[in-house]
Amino acid sequence: MNQTDVRVRFAPSPTGPLHIGGVRTALFNYLFARKHGGKFILRIEDTDSTRFVPGAEEYINESLSWLGLKIDEGVREGGEYGPYKQSERRDIYRQYAQQLIDSGWAYYAFDTPEELDSLRSQYEADKKTFAYDVNNRSGLNNSLKLGAQETLKRIEAGEPYVIRFKMPENVDVSVKDIVRGQVTFNTSTLDDKVLFKSADQLPTYHLANVTDDHLMKITHVIRGEEWLPSLPLHVMLYRAFGWDKTMPEFAHLPLILKPSGKGKLSKRDGDKEGFPVFPLEYISPDGDVSAGYRESGYFPEAVNNLLVLLGWNPGTEQELFSIDELINLFTLERVNKSGARFDPDKAKWFNHQYLIKKSDTELASLYKTVLADKGIEADKDFLERIVGLVKERVNFVEELWEQTWFFFQKPQGYDEKVVKKRWKGDVPAFILKLAYLFDSSEFWDAEPLKEMVSAEINKQEQNFGNVMNALRLALVGGAFGPDLFTIIEILGKKECAERIKLAVETLGSH
């Protein structure tokens, strides 16, 4: 394989938000292109005008941009094989549909939807399934039965028609799939699919897909396994056009499964179990809001890392990969055939790993935005110190607030269980003495402060555990937070004294 020849495409339809299954397909295409020094193309497949959703194309572009999957050729980027939007390629498809008609590989069909529905009903009544295929095409309302003259007459009269592929009878179609190995289909099981519709002068997915892949010189078609049943038709289209010598290689990726492992992951699963299935938040035309990984606090590199391991296996125990490592290691031969179960907890674990790998400076900058939304301004050095103390405890930047709020405001209340267990006897009075001890201290570093308090506890014959827990209660409102004396050092002498006095006033000194 000439390294510079690889050309792959991600070809979503602008019919709504991009599912993470689609994002994974884009990621695998991107990694394969970069690995081989090739081109990653974004093609918008908008031939189904009835399902078009305004804003969906922009959503696709923004999603790929957020994940760092740089597009080489596309609607925005341009390129020598455009247009990259199928609705702008109508004349091209009409020409190739006509080519199939002229070569005898396709035919005109005038059957109305009502006629087809009636046939389906008749077949169902006989407990059969209707298929428009080699067994009945000669008796239906099409050019094979009507003849050239009648067909032309109907077309000129403006009668609606479709162009159907004339699937040959009893031909084995065998293709090597990079993921699945050799796959074989027999054409006797296939119907005559619609390739083109006169009503909107647009092709169906099948004709547009094969034509575009050929004209755009796509070398590898990497797509989800839901397209595997379409493979024999696509192969037959390559043969019908005489393009079989330049037909791309195929790789059909496994499904992403529900957390239970039973069935394909859906938006409903995410709604039910509280995790996103879309890269970015999506607001539907009717106002329905769906969660996105970006808005839920995930880092793009964590999402890429999570998705690549849903179907691809590096062959080692390593789980964390930079994008450069993935480009270096990725091969389609290491993609699994069987579905990959989505684990929401593992998704959080990946984000945690990337969070703790970030520098305190970067995290402080991200956290500063969270605090700004709460009307809090804080010093950069101060923020760096506190995020460094607690980042191991959180999965998301937003969660830093739960672990650090007490550095910014006094407790609004006190944990009743801790009060009942620790705030008793002469402990409150002893803690009040500590406030004065702190006030007179000539030093303010965690370790000597701890030594000073420990010495005082021993001197007054207090219970070490009771005092430490009660002191923490007074300062943060409960039994949580990082090292107590680090908290004391960061809060400062004046703030610690105020908080201790406030706790004694609120809870009493017994």
Coordinates of C-alpha atoms in Angstrom, one line a residue, residues 59-453:
Y59 CA -23.3 19.9 15.0
I60 CA -21.2 17.2 13.1
N61 CA -18.4 19.7 12.3
E62 CA -18.3 21.1 15.8
S63 CA -18.2 17.6 17.3
L64 CA -15.2 16.5 15.2
S65 CA -13.5 19.8 15.9
W66 CA -13.9 19.4 19.7
L67 CA -12.5 15.9 19.5
G68 CA -9.5 17.2 17.5
L69 CA -10.3 15.0 14.5
K70 CA -9.0 17.4 11.8
I71 CA -10.8 17.1 8.4
D72 CA -8.6 17.2 5.3
E73 CA -11.4 17.5 2.7
G74 CA -15.0 18.5 3.3
V75 CA -17.7 21.1 2.7
R76 CA -15.9 23.7 4.8
E77 CA -12.3 22.6 3.9
G78 CA -12.9 22.2 0.2
G79 CA -10.8 19.8 -1.9
E80 CA -10.4 18.6 -5.5
Y81 CA -13.1 15.9 -5.3
G82 CA -16.0 18.1 -4.2
P83 CA -18.8 19.0 -3.8
Y84 CA -18.7 17.1 -0.5
K85 CA -22.5 17.4 0.1
Q86 CA -24.6 14.9 -1.8
S87 CA -27.5 17.3 -2.4
E88 CA -25.0 19.3 -4.5
R89 CA -24.1 16.3 -6.6
R90 CA -27.6 15.6 -8.2
D91 CA -26.5 15.7 -11.8
I92 CA -23.7 13.3 -11.1
Y93 CA -26.0 10.7 -9.7
R94 CA -28.6 11.1 -12.5
Q95 CA -25.8 10.4 -15.0
Y96 CA -24.7 7.2 -13.3
A97 CA -28.2 6.0 -12.8
Q98 CA -28.8 6.4 -16.5
Q99 CA -25.5 4.5 -17.2
L100 CA -27.0 1.5 -15.2
I101 CA -30.2 1.7 -17.2
D102 CA -28.3 1.8 -20.5
S103 CA -26.1 -1.2 -19.6
G104 CA -29.1 -3.3 -18.5
W105 CA -28.1 -3.3 -14.7
A106 CA -31.2 -1.2 -13.7
Y107 CA -34.7 -0.5 -14.8
Y108 CA -37.5 2.0 -14.3
A109 CA -40.3 1.1 -11.9
F110 CA -43.7 2.9 -11.8
D111 CA -45.3 1.0 -9.0
T112 CA -47.1 3.4 -6.7
P113 CA -46.7 3.2 -2.9
E114 CA -50.4 2.1 -2.7
E115 CA -49.8 -0.7 -5.2
L116 CA -46.7 -1.9 -3.2
D117 CA -48.6 -1.7 0.1
S118 CA -51.4 -3.8 -1.4
L119 CA -48.9 -6.4 -2.6
R120 CA -47.3 -6.6 0.9
S121 CA -50.8 -7.1 2.5
Q122 CA -51.6 -9.9 0.1
Y123 CA -48.3 -11.6 0.8
E124 CA -48.8 -11.2 4.6
A125 CA -52.3 -12.8 4.3
D126 CA -50.5 -15.8 2.8
K127 CA -47.9 -15.6 5.6
K128 CA -45.2 -14.6 3.1
T129 CA -42.9 -11.6 2.9
F130 CA -43.1 -9.5 -0.3
A131 CA -39.8 -8.6 -2.0
Y132 CA -39.3 -6.8 -5.2
D133 CA -36.9 -9.2 -6.8
V134 CA -36.1 -11.6 -9.6
N135 CA -39.0 -13.8 -8.7
N136 CA -41.7 -11.2 -9.4
R137 CA -40.2 -8.2 -11.2
S138 CA -41.4 -9.3 -14.6
G139 CA -45.0 -9.1 -13.5
L140 CA -44.8 -5.7 -11.8
N141 CA -45.3 -2.2 -13.1
N142 CA -41.8 -1.6 -14.6
S143 CA -39.9 -1.1 -17.8
L144 CA -39.0 -4.9 -18.0
K145 CA -42.7 -5.6 -18.4
L146 CA -43.9 -2.5 -20.2
G147 CA -41.2 -2.3 -22.9
A148 CA -39.1 0.7 -24.1
Q149 CA -41.9 2.6 -25.9
E150 CA -44.5 2.5 -23.1
T151 CA -41.7 3.4 -20.5
L152 CA -40.6 6.4 -22.5
K153 CA -44.2 7.5 -22.9
R154 CA -44.8 7.4 -19.1
I155 CA -41.6 9.2 -18.3
E156 CA -42.4 12.0 -20.8
A157 CA -45.9 12.3 -19.3
G158 CA -44.3 13.1 -16.0
E159 CA -45.4 9.9 -14.2
P160 CA -43.3 9.4 -11.0
Y161 CA -40.8 6.5 -11.1
V162 CA -37.9 5.0 -9.3
I163 CA -34.8 3.3 -10.8
R164 CA -34.2 -0.1 -9.3
F165 CA -31.0 -2.2 -9.5
K166 CA -31.5 -5.5 -11.4
M167 CA -30.0 -8.0 -9.0
P168 CA -28.8 -11.1 -10.9
E169 CA -30.1 -14.5 -9.9
N170 CA -28.1 -16.9 -7.8
V171 CA -24.7 -15.3 -7.8
D172 CA -22.3 -15.7 -4.9
V173 CA -20.9 -12.3 -3.8
S174 CA -17.7 -12.9 -1.8
V175 CA -15.7 -10.1 -0.3
K176 CA -12.8 -10.0 2.2
D177 CA -13.7 -7.7 5.1
I178 CA -10.7 -6.5 7.1
V179 CA -12.5 -7.1 10.4
R180 CA -14.6 -10.1 9.6
G181 CA -12.6 -12.0 7.1
Q182 CA -14.2 -13.5 4.0
V183 CA -18.0 -12.9 3.9
T184 CA -20.2 -14.4 1.2
F185 CA -23.8 -13.6 0.2
N186 CA -26.0 -15.1 -2.5
T187 CA -28.0 -12.7 -4.6
S188 CA -31.1 -14.9 -4.4
T189 CA -31.6 -13.5 -0.9
L190 CA -31.5 -9.9 -2.2
D191 CA -34.2 -7.6 -3.6
D192 CA -34.0 -5.0 -6.3
K193 CA -33.1 -1.9 -4.3
V194 CA -34.2 1.5 -5.3
L195 CA -31.3 3.6 -6.5
F196 CA -32.9 6.8 -7.7
K197 CA -36.2 8.6 -7.3
S198 CA -37.7 10.9 -9.9
A199 CA -39.8 12.8 -7.3
D200 CA -36.8 14.7 -5.8
Q201 CA -34.2 13.8 -8.4
L202 CA -32.1 12.4 -5.7
P203 CA -30.4 9.0 -5.4
T204 CA -30.8 6.6 -2.4
Y205 CA -27.9 5.9 -0.1
H206 CA -26.7 3.0 -2.1
L207 CA -26.1 4.7 -5.5
A208 CA -24.8 7.9 -3.9
N209 CA -22.5 6.0 -1.6
V210 CA -20.8 3.8 -4.2
T211 CA -20.6 6.6 -6.8
D212 CA -19.1 9.1 -4.4
D213 CA -16.6 6.6 -3.0
H214 CA -15.4 5.8 -6.5
L215 CA -15.2 9.4 -7.7
M216 CA -13.5 10.6 -4.5
K217 CA -11.0 7.7 -4.8
I218 CA -11.8 6.2 -1.4
T219 CA -9.4 3.4 -0.7
H220 CA -11.0 2.0 2.5
V221 CA -14.6 2.0 3.7
I222 CA -14.6 1.8 7.5
R223 CA -18.2 1.9 8.8
G224 CA -20.6 0.3 11.3
E225 CA -21.7 -3.3 11.0
E226 CA -25.3 -2.2 10.4
W227 CA -24.1 -1.6 6.8
L228 CA -22.9 -5.1 6.3
P229 CA -26.2 -6.3 4.8
S230 CA -25.8 -3.6 2.1
L231 CA -22.3 -4.8 1.2
P232 CA -23.4 -7.3 -1.5
L233 CA -25.4 -4.6 -3.3
H234 CA -22.5 -2.2 -3.2
V235 CA -20.1 -4.8 -4.5
M236 CA -22.6 -5.6 -7.3
L237 CA -22.8 -1.9 -8.1
Y238 CA -19.0 -1.7 -8.4
R239 CA -19.2 -4.6 -10.8
A240 CA -22.1 -3.1 -12.8
F241 CA -20.1 0.1 -13.3
G242 CA -16.9 -1.8 -14.2
W243 CA -15.2 -0.4 -11.1
D244 CA -14.4 -3.7 -9.4
K245 CA -10.7 -3.3 -10.0
T246 CA -10.6 -0.1 -8.0
M247 CA -13.2 -1.1 -5.4
P248 CA -12.2 0.0 -1.9
E249 CA -11.4 -2.4 0.9
F250 CA -14.1 -2.8 3.5
A251 CA -14.0 -2.9 7.3
H252 CA -17.3 -3.2 9.3
L253 CA -17.0 -2.2 12.9
P254 CA -18.8 -3.9 15.8
L255 CA -21.8 -2.4 17.5
I256 CA -21.4 -0.5 20.8
L257 CA -23.7 -2.3 23.2
K258 CA -25.9 -1.2 26.1
P259 CA -24.2 -1.4 29.6
S260 CA -26.1 -4.7 30.1
G261 CA -24.5 -6.0 26.9
K262 CA -27.9 -6.8 25.4
G263 CA -28.6 -4.7 22.3
K264 CA -27.3 -1.6 20.6
L265 CA -26.6 1.4 22.8
S266 CA -29.3 4.1 22.4
K267 CA -30.2 7.6 23.6
R268 CA -32.8 6.0 25.8
D269 CA -30.1 4.0 27.6
G270 CA -28.3 7.3 28.4
D271 CA -31.4 9.0 29.5
K272 CA -32.3 6.1 31.8
E273 CA -28.9 5.6 33.4
G274 CA -27.8 9.2 33.4
F275 CA -24.9 9.3 30.9
P276 CA -24.4 11.0 27.5
V277 CA -24.5 9.2 24.2
F278 CA -23.8 12.3 22.1
P279 CA -20.4 14.2 21.9
L280 CA -22.0 17.7 22.5
E281 CA -25.3 18.7 24.1
Y282 CA -28.1 18.6 21.5
I283 CA -31.3 20.7 21.5
S284 CA -33.8 19.2 19.1
P285 CA -36.1 21.4 16.9
D286 CA -38.9 20.7 19.5
G287 CA -36.7 21.9 22.4
D288 CA -35.8 18.5 23.8
V289 CA -32.3 18.7 25.4
S290 CA -29.9 15.7 25.3
A291 CA -26.7 15.6 27.3
G292 CA -23.3 15.9 25.6
Y293 CA -19.9 14.6 26.8
R294 CA -18.4 18.1 26.5
E295 CA -21.1 19.8 28.6
S296 CA -21.0 16.9 31.1
G297 CA -17.3 17.8 31.8
Y298 CA -15.5 15.2 29.8
F299 CA -12.1 16.0 28.2
P300 CA -12.0 15.3 24.4
E301 CA -8.9 13.1 24.9
A302 CA -10.7 11.0 27.4
V303 CA -13.6 10.5 25.0
N304 CA -11.3 9.5 22.2
N305 CA -9.5 7.1 24.5
L306 CA -12.7 5.6 25.8
L307 CA -14.2 5.1 22.3
V308 CA -11.1 3.6 20.7
L309 CA -11.2 0.7 23.2
L310 CA -14.8 0.0 22.3
G311 CA -13.9 -2.4 19.5
W312 CA -10.1 -2.1 19.2
N313 CA -7.6 -4.0 21.2
P314 CA -4.0 -2.8 21.4
G315 CA -2.8 -6.4 22.4
T316 CA -1.4 -5.2 25.7
E317 CA -2.7 -4.2 29.1
Q318 CA -2.2 -0.5 28.4
E319 CA -5.4 1.6 28.6
L320 CA -4.3 5.2 28.4
F321 CA -3.1 6.5 25.0
S322 CA -2.2 9.9 23.6
I323 CA -3.6 10.5 20.1
D324 CA -0.1 10.2 18.7
E325 CA 0.3 6.8 20.4
L326 CA -3.1 5.7 18.9
I327 CA -2.1 6.8 15.4
N328 CA 1.1 4.8 15.8
L329 CA -0.6 1.6 17.2
F330 CA -3.9 1.5 15.4
T331 CA -4.6 -1.2 12.9
L332 CA -8.0 -2.5 11.6
E333 CA -6.7 -6.0 12.0
R334 CA -7.0 -5.5 15.8
V335 CA -10.6 -4.5 15.7
N336 CA -12.9 -7.1 17.3
K337 CA -15.8 -8.7 15.5
S338 CA -18.1 -8.9 18.5
G339 CA -19.9 -6.0 20.0
A340 CA -18.3 -3.8 22.7
R341 CA -20.2 -3.1 25.9
F342 CA -20.4 0.5 27.0
D343 CA -19.5 1.0 30.7
P344 CA -20.5 4.4 32.1
D345 CA -18.3 4.0 35.2
K346 CA -15.3 3.2 32.9
A347 CA -16.1 6.4 31.0
K348 CA -15.8 8.4 34.3
W349 CA -12.6 6.5 35.1
F350 CA -11.0 7.6 31.8
N351 CA -11.9 11.2 32.5
H352 CA -10.4 10.9 36.0
Q353 CA -7.2 9.6 34.6
Y354 CA -6.9 12.5 32.2
L355 CA -7.9 15.0 34.9
I356 CA -5.1 13.9 37.3
K357 CA -2.6 13.9 34.5
K358 CA -3.2 17.6 33.9
S359 CA -1.0 20.2 35.7
D360 CA -2.3 22.1 38.7
T361 CA -1.9 25.2 36.6
E362 CA -4.2 24.0 33.8
L363 CA -6.8 22.6 36.3
A364 CA -6.7 25.9 38.2
S365 CA -7.5 27.8 35.0
L366 CA -10.4 25.5 34.3
Y367 CA -11.7 25.7 37.8
K368 CA -11.4 29.5 37.7
T369 CA -14.3 29.4 35.1
V370 CA -16.4 27.3 37.4
L371 CA -15.8 29.7 40.3
A372 CA -16.5 32.7 38.1
D373 CA -20.0 31.3 37.4
K374 CA -20.5 31.3 41.2
G375 CA -19.4 34.9 41.5
I376 CA -16.1 33.9 43.2
E377 CA -12.7 35.3 42.2
A378 CA -9.5 33.6 43.5
D379 CA -5.8 34.0 43.2
K380 CA -4.1 31.7 40.7
D381 CA -1.5 30.4 43.1
F382 CA -4.2 29.7 45.7
L383 CA -6.2 27.8 43.2
E384 CA -3.3 25.7 42.0
R385 CA -2.6 24.7 45.6
I386 CA -6.1 23.6 46.4
V387 CA -6.8 21.7 43.1
G388 CA -3.5 19.9 43.7
L389 CA -4.8 18.8 47.1
V390 CA -8.1 17.3 45.9
K391 CA -7.8 16.4 42.2
E392 CA -7.3 12.7 43.0
R393 CA -10.8 12.7 44.5
V394 CA -12.8 13.9 41.5
N395 CA -13.7 12.8 38.0
F396 CA -14.7 16.2 36.6
V397 CA -13.6 19.8 37.0
E398 CA -17.1 20.7 38.2
E399 CA -16.7 18.3 41.1
L400 CA -13.8 20.3 42.5
W401 CA -16.4 22.6 44.1
E402 CA -17.7 19.7 46.3
Q403 CA -14.2 19.1 47.5
T404 CA -13.1 22.7 48.0
W405 CA -16.1 25.0 48.7
F406 CA -15.0 25.4 52.3
F407 CA -11.9 27.3 51.1
F408 CA -14.1 30.0 49.8
Q409 CA -16.9 30.2 52.4
K410 CA -17.7 29.4 56.0
P411 CA -19.9 26.4 56.7
Q412 CA -23.6 27.1 56.5
G413 CA -24.4 24.2 58.7
Y414 CA -22.8 21.2 60.6
D415 CA -23.1 17.5 60.0
E416 CA -25.5 16.3 62.7
K417 CA -23.9 12.8 63.0
V418 CA -20.4 14.3 63.5
V419 CA -21.8 16.8 66.0
K420 CA -23.5 14.1 68.0
K421 CA -20.4 11.9 68.0
R422 CA -17.6 14.4 68.4
W423 CA -19.0 17.7 69.8
K424 CA -19.4 16.8 73.4
G425 CA -17.8 17.0 76.8
D426 CA -15.0 19.5 77.2
V427 CA -13.9 19.1 73.5
P428 CA -15.7 22.4 72.3
A429 CA -14.1 24.4 75.1
F430 CA -10.7 22.9 74.3
I431 CA -11.2 23.8 70.6
L432 CA -12.0 27.4 71.6
K433 CA -8.7 27.5 73.4
L434 CA -7.0 26.3 70.2
A435 CA -8.4 29.4 68.4
Y436 CA -6.5 31.6 70.9
L437 CA -3.5 29.3 70.5
F438 CA -3.6 29.8 66.8
D439 CA -4.0 33.5 67.2
S440 CA -0.8 33.8 69.2
S441 CA 1.3 31.4 67.0
E442 CA 4.4 32.9 65.4
F443 CA 4.4 30.3 62.6
W444 CA 1.7 29.2 60.1
D445 CA 2.8 26.0 58.4
A446 CA 0.9 22.7 58.5
E447 CA 3.5 20.5 60.1
P448 CA 4.5 22.8 63.1
L449 CA 0.9 23.6 63.6
K450 CA 0.1 19.9 63.9
E451 CA 2.9 19.4 66.4
M452 CA 1.7 22.4 68.4
V453 CA -1.9 21.1 68.6

